[in-house]
Short mmCIF file of C-alpha atoms in Angstrom, two decimals:
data_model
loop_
_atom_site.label_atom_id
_atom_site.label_comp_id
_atom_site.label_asym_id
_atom_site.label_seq_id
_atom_site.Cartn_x
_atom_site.Cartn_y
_atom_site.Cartn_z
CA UNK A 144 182.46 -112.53 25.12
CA UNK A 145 183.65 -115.43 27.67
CA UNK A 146 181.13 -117.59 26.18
CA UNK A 147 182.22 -116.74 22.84
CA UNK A 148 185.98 -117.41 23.99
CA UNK A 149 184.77 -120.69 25.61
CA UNK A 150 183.09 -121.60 22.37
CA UNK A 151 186.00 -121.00 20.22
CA UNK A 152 188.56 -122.85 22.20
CA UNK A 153 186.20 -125.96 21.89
CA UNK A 154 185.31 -125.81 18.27
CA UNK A 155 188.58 -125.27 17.31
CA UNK A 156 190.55 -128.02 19.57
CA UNK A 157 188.87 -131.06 18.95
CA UNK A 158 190.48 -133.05 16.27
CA UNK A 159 187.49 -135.27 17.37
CA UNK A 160 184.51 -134.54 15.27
CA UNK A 161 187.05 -135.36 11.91
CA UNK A 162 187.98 -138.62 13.34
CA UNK A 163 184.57 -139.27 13.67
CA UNK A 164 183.94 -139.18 10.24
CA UNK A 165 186.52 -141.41 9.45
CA UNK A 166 186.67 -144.08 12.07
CA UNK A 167 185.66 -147.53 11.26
CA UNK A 168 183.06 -148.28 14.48
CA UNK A 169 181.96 -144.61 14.95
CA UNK A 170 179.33 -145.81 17.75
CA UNK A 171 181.95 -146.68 19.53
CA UNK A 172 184.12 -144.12 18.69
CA UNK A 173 181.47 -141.36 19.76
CA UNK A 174 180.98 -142.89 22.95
CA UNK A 175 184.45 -143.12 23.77
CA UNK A 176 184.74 -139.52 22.89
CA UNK A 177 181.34 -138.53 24.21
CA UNK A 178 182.76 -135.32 26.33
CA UNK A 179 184.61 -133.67 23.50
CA UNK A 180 181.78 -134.33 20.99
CA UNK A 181 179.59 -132.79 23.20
CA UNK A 182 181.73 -129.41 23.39
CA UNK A 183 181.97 -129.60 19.65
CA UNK A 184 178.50 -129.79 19.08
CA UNK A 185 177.49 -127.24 21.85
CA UNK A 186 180.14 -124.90 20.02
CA UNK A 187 178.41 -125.71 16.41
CA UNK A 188 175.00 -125.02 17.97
CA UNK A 189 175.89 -121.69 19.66
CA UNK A 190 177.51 -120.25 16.47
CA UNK A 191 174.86 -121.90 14.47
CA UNK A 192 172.28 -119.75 16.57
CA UNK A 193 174.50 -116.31 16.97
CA UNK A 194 175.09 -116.47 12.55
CA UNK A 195 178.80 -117.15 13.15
CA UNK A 196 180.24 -118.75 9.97
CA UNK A 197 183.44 -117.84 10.52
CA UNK A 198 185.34 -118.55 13.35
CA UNK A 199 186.86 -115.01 15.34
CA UNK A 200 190.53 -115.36 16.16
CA UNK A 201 191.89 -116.43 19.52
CA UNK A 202 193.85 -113.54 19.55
CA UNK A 203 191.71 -111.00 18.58
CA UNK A 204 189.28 -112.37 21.23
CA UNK A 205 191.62 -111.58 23.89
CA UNK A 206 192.08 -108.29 22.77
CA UNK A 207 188.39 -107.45 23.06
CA UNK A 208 188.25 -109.01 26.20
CA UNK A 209 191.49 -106.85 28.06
CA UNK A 210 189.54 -103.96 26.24
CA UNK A 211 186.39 -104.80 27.37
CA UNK A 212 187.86 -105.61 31.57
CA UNK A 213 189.31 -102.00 31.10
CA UNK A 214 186.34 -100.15 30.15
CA UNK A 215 184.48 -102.46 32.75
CA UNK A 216 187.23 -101.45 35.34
CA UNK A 217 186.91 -97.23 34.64
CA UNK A 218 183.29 -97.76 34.43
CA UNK A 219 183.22 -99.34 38.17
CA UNK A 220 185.45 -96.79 39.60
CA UNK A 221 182.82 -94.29 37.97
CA UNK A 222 180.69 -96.20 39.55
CA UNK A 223 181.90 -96.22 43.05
CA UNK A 224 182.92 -92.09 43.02
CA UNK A 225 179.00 -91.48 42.19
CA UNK A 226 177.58 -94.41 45.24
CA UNK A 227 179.97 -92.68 47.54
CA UNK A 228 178.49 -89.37 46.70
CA UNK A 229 174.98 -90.56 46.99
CA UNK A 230 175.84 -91.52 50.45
CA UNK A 231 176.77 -88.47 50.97
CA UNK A 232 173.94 -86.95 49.72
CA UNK A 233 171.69 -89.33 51.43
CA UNK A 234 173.18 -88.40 54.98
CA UNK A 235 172.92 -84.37 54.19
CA UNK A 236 169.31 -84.95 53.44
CA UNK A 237 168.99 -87.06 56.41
CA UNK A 238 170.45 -84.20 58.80
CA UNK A 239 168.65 -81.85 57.36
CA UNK A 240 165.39 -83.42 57.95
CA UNK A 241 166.49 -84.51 61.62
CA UNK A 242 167.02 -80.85 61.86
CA UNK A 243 163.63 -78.96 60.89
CA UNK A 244 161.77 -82.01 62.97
CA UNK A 245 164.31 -80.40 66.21
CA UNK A 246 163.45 -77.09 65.13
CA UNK A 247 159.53 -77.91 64.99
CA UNK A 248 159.41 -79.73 68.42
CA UNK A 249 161.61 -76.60 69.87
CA UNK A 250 158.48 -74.62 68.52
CA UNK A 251 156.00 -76.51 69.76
CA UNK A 252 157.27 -76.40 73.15
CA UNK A 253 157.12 -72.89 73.48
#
């Protein structure tokens, strides 16, 4: 989705890639412009290769992505609840381990 945003933002801001078309020396023209005609370009190719033919809205982007970084957000806290309990878990099985190998060696001594 951030590349997506990313792509968006470049496609639709440069101005550049019309003037091109229309400028009287466009060697010169593209390699005065070089950086933003590279965005554009990257921008066509990416949406070229994902089958985007039309363009989403900025808007709507950022909606998906606030969305998206809350669902990411309850996911992670999920996510920490269920480590911390694994820890947990992980230190009971320890103890009980540590304590049959005590109870053995108390056994053996006898």
């Amino acid at each position: 989705n951030k590349e997506l945003r990313y792509h968006v933002a470049a496609y639709a801001s440069t101005k550049i890639a019309q003037q091109l078309k229309t400028a009287k020396r466009p060697a010169a023209f593209e390699e005065q412009h070089r950086a933003e005609l590279t965005a554009y370009r990257a921008a066509a190719a990416y949406f070229k290769a994902n089958d985007i033919t039309k363009l989403p809205s900025p808007k709507k982007l950022e909606v998906e992505y606030a969305q998206l970084a809350s669902e990411k957000a309850k996911f992670y806290e999920q996510y920490k609840e269920i480590k911390e309990e694994l820890l947990k878990l992980k230190t009971a099985k320890q103890n009980v381990a540590s304590f049959f190998r005590e109870k053995e060696q108390t056994q053996q001594e006898r």
